[in-house]
């Protein structure tokens, strides 16, 4: 208290008090600051660890260890089940990689009695036989595919558990063996082992050097593979022991689907119900017996027979296992899972029926969506109206009318004189429609012919016998076609996407479906705009990746149906007799259970790389042979760049220096799956063009075709210039005036105004223009694949005949 009873007042800071900066601590705040700011409020998500079920560090470590042990036990159980009595026999394919290698001698050694208690069970032909080793409780099925038939080799390798590559002791593999290895690696290589023949015949001092040289040769392709000799029965026993204990490689595209290699096949034609004189209907029921592999087989799922198409199952039987390790009864059906019935097996014993297809739950064979013609809000003409229109077109008279007269105006002109029409606009529109139907062919043809030099003709007189024989084996049509392709590819490489503006057709008519873009990266493009009619026939997903994860997860958790390792008989209905004929000719029969939606058509995209052995240019929309997973078909793909943008530039040719995306209309297949692309020649040969993998299923992927119109600067005045040779009339300049211009030297500009009526135009650029520069205009349009899907691929010419053709041409 101050004197006089007056209370002393506290000092208050004035307006101009100095305020120092607070510490810049960034986003970090202490716990005290957070509590003071919250003032006791608790967020809705701020719950305790116990409520959030968070584990401590030690508990997380124990959980990770348990998951790791469970995964290891699962892999070991799957490995031990293979070849045992509870699993399918170990399927081994013997593949020769050299012409001098003998696969038959390998099969004879494996069937010999030197393995100690070996039991042989022949199944069908000598190329396929079963082998049981009671001592090790292991059983094998050996298959010897025809290496000369590449499709047969690839089909067997898809389902084989192990591959035995037979090498030559001196050189390993030849050129065709290298070609087969390229295809097998691209498709997905299972577990394998290398064997060589003829080492025992060499002197003792040279055996070690031979093995060392062969090991150095195989390190490039097989860095971790083991090389085993195979000349005696003891070597065969060691090979069997190694096959039964080696690590198995898991292939995703086959482990997610049930598959079966046919061991026994019968065919019963379906007859019409017309009494005792019933005639075959052309289709029948195919009974295929084999071991279930991959995952449990569902009777209501569709079955794909490789190379023949998709079919439905009627029932699944459980015959006696022909390769039992010990004489026991077949696996009993799980109670509550399948219905077991006994059917009369005719002359043989009764056969148990595991399950029958339910017509209400069986998947449909529908591949295309139902097209509603009323979707476009138009009435569909009746047959009478169509017939009247055809008669009117036949009786229609062509009148001579003045140039520029429209079709509506010409209908009012009365003229008794019938002549030929000379309306240039009609011809131009017809040519334009043809160009649009051809998509890109006319553009490359014009640019390729006009940009390259003419061919120099060579004439030779007095040819010798060797030259005459060489010319007799040459196909002149194929040679001229190859020259044309080379010139087009070379012109596209030098002048990418550049074409010449036609003189007889207005540019606004010729390029009416093209548009300009301010920026290819950021300018919008509606993926649902102006879709072709083929898009009404396909299926698409709201989220393909989410659907794929759900379908794969459900397939992995399947516990019903014919389990893995069971020997079953599948009744496939409505099968043509060509399937049985193919099996009787010695080709393997492979059946695959399709996942849901995998029979439906959509737009599939495949990411591929051009194979180094292919040197010929491959044009976009050219018919190629695809092998995608278990499917094999023919289609005409479109090529595009592989980028992360929402728009992708179309490629006119398959590039060798960058990955390319191929888009085709094909049945849906869920990744992962290997892709092999072949090109079939006129003489039956198939060349490997590209290899890769399945990318996605996305009909809304925008692929834009670019064309470049070029002009020459005629007069230059600093930033402005007069450009010619890009257009040839005033109306075209006004039509394309909003499109931005660019030059090869990096200048950007726009059209200011046309000069005269012959195509000269005044342009303004962002900087000084050089006289040697070229003015260009980029135009874009969306392209789609062609609907040329064909599931029936002709068999390729065997390699033996291919070598004969090569020798004739050389």
Coordinates of C-alpha atoms in Angstrom, one line a residue, residues 496-734:
X496 CA 7.6 -39.6 -87.3
X497 CA 3.9 -39.2 -88.0
X498 CA 4.4 -36.7 -90.8
X499 CA 2.0 -37.0 -93.7
X500 CA 1.3 -34.8 -96.7
X501 CA -1.9 -32.8 -97.1
X502 CA -3.9 -34.2 -100.1
X503 CA -4.3 -31.8 -103.1
X504 CA -7.6 -33.2 -104.4
X505 CA -9.4 -33.5 -101.0
X506 CA -10.0 -30.6 -98.6
X507 CA -8.0 -31.0 -95.4
X508 CA -11.1 -30.3 -93.2
X509 CA -12.8 -33.3 -94.9
X510 CA -9.8 -35.6 -95.0
X511 CA -9.0 -35.0 -91.3
X512 CA -12.5 -34.3 -90.0
X513 CA -12.1 -36.8 -87.2
X514 CA -8.9 -35.3 -85.9
X515 CA -8.6 -32.5 -83.3
X516 CA -5.9 -30.4 -81.8
X517 CA -4.7 -30.5 -78.2
X518 CA -3.2 -27.6 -76.3
X519 CA -1.2 -30.1 -74.3
X520 CA -1.0 -33.9 -74.9
X521 CA -0.3 -34.4 -71.2
X522 CA -2.9 -32.1 -69.5
X523 CA -5.6 -31.5 -72.1
X524 CA -8.8 -33.5 -71.3
X525 CA -10.2 -36.3 -73.4
X526 CA -13.5 -38.0 -72.6
X527 CA -13.0 -41.8 -72.7
X528 CA -16.7 -42.4 -73.2
X529 CA -17.0 -40.1 -76.2
X530 CA -17.9 -41.5 -79.7
X531 CA -17.3 -45.2 -78.8
X532 CA -17.5 -47.7 -81.7
X533 CA -20.3 -50.2 -82.0
X534 CA -18.0 -53.0 -80.9
X535 CA -17.9 -51.5 -77.4
X536 CA -21.6 -52.5 -77.0
X537 CA -20.5 -56.2 -77.3
X538 CA -17.8 -56.2 -74.5
X539 CA -17.8 -56.3 -70.7
X540 CA -16.0 -53.9 -68.4
X541 CA -15.4 -53.5 -64.7
X542 CA -15.8 -50.5 -62.4
X543 CA -12.5 -51.5 -60.8
X544 CA -10.7 -54.3 -62.5
X545 CA -7.9 -54.5 -59.9
X546 CA -10.4 -54.8 -57.0
X547 CA -12.3 -57.5 -58.9
X548 CA -9.1 -59.4 -59.6
X549 CA -8.1 -59.5 -55.9
X550 CA -11.6 -60.6 -54.9
X551 CA -11.7 -63.4 -57.5
X552 CA -8.2 -64.7 -56.7
X553 CA -8.8 -64.6 -53.0
X554 CA -12.1 -66.6 -53.4
X555 CA -10.3 -69.1 -55.6
X556 CA -7.6 -69.6 -53.0
X557 CA -10.1 -70.4 -50.3
X558 CA -12.1 -73.0 -52.3
X559 CA -12.5 -76.2 -50.2
X560 CA -15.2 -77.9 -52.3
X561 CA -15.0 -79.9 -55.4
X562 CA -12.5 -82.4 -56.7
X563 CA -9.4 -81.9 -54.5
X564 CA -5.8 -81.6 -55.8
X565 CA -4.3 -85.0 -56.4
X566 CA -7.5 -86.9 -57.1
X567 CA -7.8 -89.0 -60.3
X568 CA -11.1 -88.0 -61.8
X569 CA -13.0 -88.2 -65.1
X570 CA -14.5 -85.1 -66.4
X571 CA -17.6 -85.2 -68.7
X572 CA -17.3 -82.2 -71.1
X573 CA -20.5 -81.7 -73.1
X574 CA -21.0 -80.3 -76.6
X575 CA -17.5 -80.9 -77.8
X576 CA -16.7 -81.2 -81.5
X577 CA -15.0 -84.4 -82.8
X578 CA -11.9 -82.4 -83.8
X579 CA -10.8 -82.4 -80.1
X580 CA -10.7 -86.2 -80.1
X581 CA -8.9 -86.3 -83.5
X582 CA -6.2 -84.0 -82.2
X583 CA -5.6 -86.3 -79.2
X584 CA -5.5 -89.4 -81.4
X585 CA -2.8 -87.7 -83.5
X586 CA -0.5 -87.6 -80.5
X587 CA -1.1 -84.0 -79.3
X588 CA -1.5 -83.5 -75.6
X589 CA -4.9 -82.5 -74.3
X590 CA -4.9 -79.9 -71.6
X591 CA -8.0 -78.8 -69.6
X592 CA -8.1 -75.6 -67.5
X593 CA -10.9 -74.5 -65.1
X594 CA -11.6 -70.8 -65.8
X595 CA -12.1 -68.2 -63.1
X596 CA -15.3 -66.2 -63.0
X597 CA -15.7 -63.8 -65.9
X598 CA -12.8 -65.3 -67.9
X599 CA -15.0 -66.3 -70.8
X600 CA -16.3 -62.8 -71.5
X601 CA -14.9 -60.5 -74.1
X602 CA -13.2 -57.2 -73.3
X603 CA -10.3 -55.0 -74.3
X604 CA -7.1 -56.6 -73.0
X605 CA -3.7 -54.7 -72.8
X606 CA -0.4 -56.6 -72.9
X607 CA 3.0 -55.1 -72.1
X608 CA 5.6 -56.6 -74.5
X609 CA 9.2 -56.2 -75.6
X610 CA 10.3 -56.9 -79.1
X611 CA 12.3 -60.1 -79.3
X612 CA 15.9 -59.6 -80.4
X613 CA 15.7 -62.3 -83.0
X614 CA 12.9 -60.4 -84.9
X615 CA 14.3 -57.9 -87.4
X616 CA 11.3 -57.4 -89.7
X617 CA 9.1 -54.4 -89.1
X618 CA 5.7 -55.3 -87.4
X619 CA 2.9 -52.9 -88.3
X620 CA 0.1 -51.9 -86.1
X621 CA -3.2 -53.8 -86.7
X622 CA -1.4 -56.6 -88.3
X623 CA -2.7 -60.1 -87.6
X624 CA -0.6 -61.9 -85.0
X625 CA -0.8 -65.1 -82.9
X626 CA -1.0 -64.5 -79.1
X627 CA -0.4 -67.0 -76.3
X628 CA -1.7 -65.4 -73.1
X629 CA -1.6 -67.7 -70.1
X630 CA -3.4 -70.9 -71.2
X631 CA -5.2 -69.2 -74.1
X632 CA -4.0 -69.1 -77.7
X633 CA -5.7 -66.9 -80.3
X634 CA -5.3 -64.7 -83.3
X635 CA -6.0 -60.9 -83.3
X636 CA -5.0 -57.6 -84.8
X637 CA -3.6 -55.4 -82.0
X638 CA -3.0 -51.7 -81.8
X639 CA 0.4 -50.5 -80.5
X640 CA 0.8 -47.7 -78.0
X641 CA 3.3 -46.2 -75.6
X642 CA 3.6 -47.4 -72.0
X643 CA 3.2 -44.3 -69.8
X644 CA 1.5 -43.3 -66.6
X645 CA -0.6 -40.6 -68.2
X646 CA -4.4 -40.7 -69.0
X647 CA -3.7 -40.6 -72.8
X648 CA -1.3 -42.8 -74.7
X649 CA 0.2 -42.2 -78.1
X650 CA -0.3 -44.8 -80.8
X651 CA 2.8 -46.4 -82.3
X652 CA 2.6 -47.3 -86.0
X653 CA 5.3 -50.0 -85.7
X654 CA 6.6 -52.2 -82.9
X655 CA 9.5 -50.5 -81.4
X656 CA 12.7 -52.3 -80.6
X657 CA 14.1 -49.8 -78.0
X658 CA 11.1 -49.4 -75.6
X659 CA 8.3 -51.5 -74.2
X660 CA 5.0 -51.4 -76.1
X661 CA 1.4 -52.0 -75.1
X662 CA -0.7 -54.2 -77.4
X663 CA -4.4 -53.8 -77.2
X664 CA -6.8 -56.4 -78.5
X665 CA -10.4 -57.7 -78.2
X666 CA -10.0 -60.9 -76.3
X667 CA -11.5 -62.9 -73.4
X668 CA -10.8 -61.6 -69.9
X669 CA -7.8 -63.1 -68.2
X670 CA -6.7 -62.1 -64.7
X671 CA -3.0 -61.3 -64.3
X672 CA -0.4 -62.6 -63.8
X673 CA 0.1 -64.3 -67.1
X674 CA 2.9 -64.5 -69.6
X675 CA 2.4 -63.4 -73.2
X676 CA 4.1 -64.7 -76.3
X677 CA 3.4 -63.0 -79.7
X678 CA 4.1 -64.9 -83.0
X679 CA 3.7 -63.9 -86.6
X680 CA 2.6 -66.6 -89.0
X681 CA 4.0 -66.5 -92.5
X682 CA 2.2 -67.6 -95.7
X683 CA 4.2 -70.9 -95.7
X684 CA 3.1 -72.0 -92.2
X685 CA 6.1 -70.9 -90.2
X686 CA 5.7 -68.9 -87.0
X687 CA 8.3 -66.4 -85.8
X688 CA 8.5 -65.2 -82.3
X689 CA 7.9 -61.4 -82.4
X690 CA 7.6 -60.2 -78.8
X691 CA 7.4 -61.5 -75.3
X692 CA 5.9 -59.9 -72.2
X693 CA 3.1 -60.1 -69.6
X694 CA -0.6 -59.2 -69.3
X695 CA -1.0 -55.6 -68.2
X696 CA -4.7 -55.0 -67.5
X697 CA -8.3 -55.1 -68.8
X698 CA -9.4 -51.5 -69.4
X699 CA -11.7 -50.5 -72.3
X700 CA -11.4 -46.8 -71.2
X701 CA -7.7 -46.6 -72.0
X702 CA -7.4 -43.8 -74.5
X703 CA -5.0 -44.4 -77.4
X704 CA -4.5 -41.4 -79.6
X705 CA -3.2 -41.5 -83.1
X706 CA -1.1 -38.5 -84.1
X707 CA -0.6 -37.0 -87.5
X708 CA 1.7 -34.1 -88.3
X709 CA 1.0 -31.6 -91.1
X710 CA 4.2 -29.7 -92.1
X711 CA 4.7 -26.4 -93.8
X712 CA 7.5 -24.3 -95.1
X713 CA 8.2 -20.7 -94.0
X714 CA 8.1 -18.6 -97.2
X715 CA 8.7 -15.0 -95.8
X716 CA 10.0 -14.3 -92.3
X717 CA 9.7 -10.9 -90.6
X718 CA 11.0 -11.4 -87.0
X719 CA 8.2 -13.2 -85.1
X720 CA 5.7 -13.4 -88.0
X721 CA 6.1 -15.5 -91.1
X722 CA 4.2 -16.5 -94.2
X723 CA 3.9 -20.3 -94.3
X724 CA 2.9 -22.3 -97.3
X725 CA 2.5 -26.0 -98.4
X726 CA 0.6 -26.9 -95.2
X727 CA -2.8 -26.2 -96.7
X728 CA -3.9 -25.4 -100.3
X729 CA -7.2 -23.4 -99.8
X730 CA -8.5 -20.6 -97.7
X731 CA -11.3 -22.6 -96.0
X732 CA -8.8 -25.2 -94.6
X733 CA -6.8 -22.4 -93.0
X734 CA -9.8 -20.9 -91.3

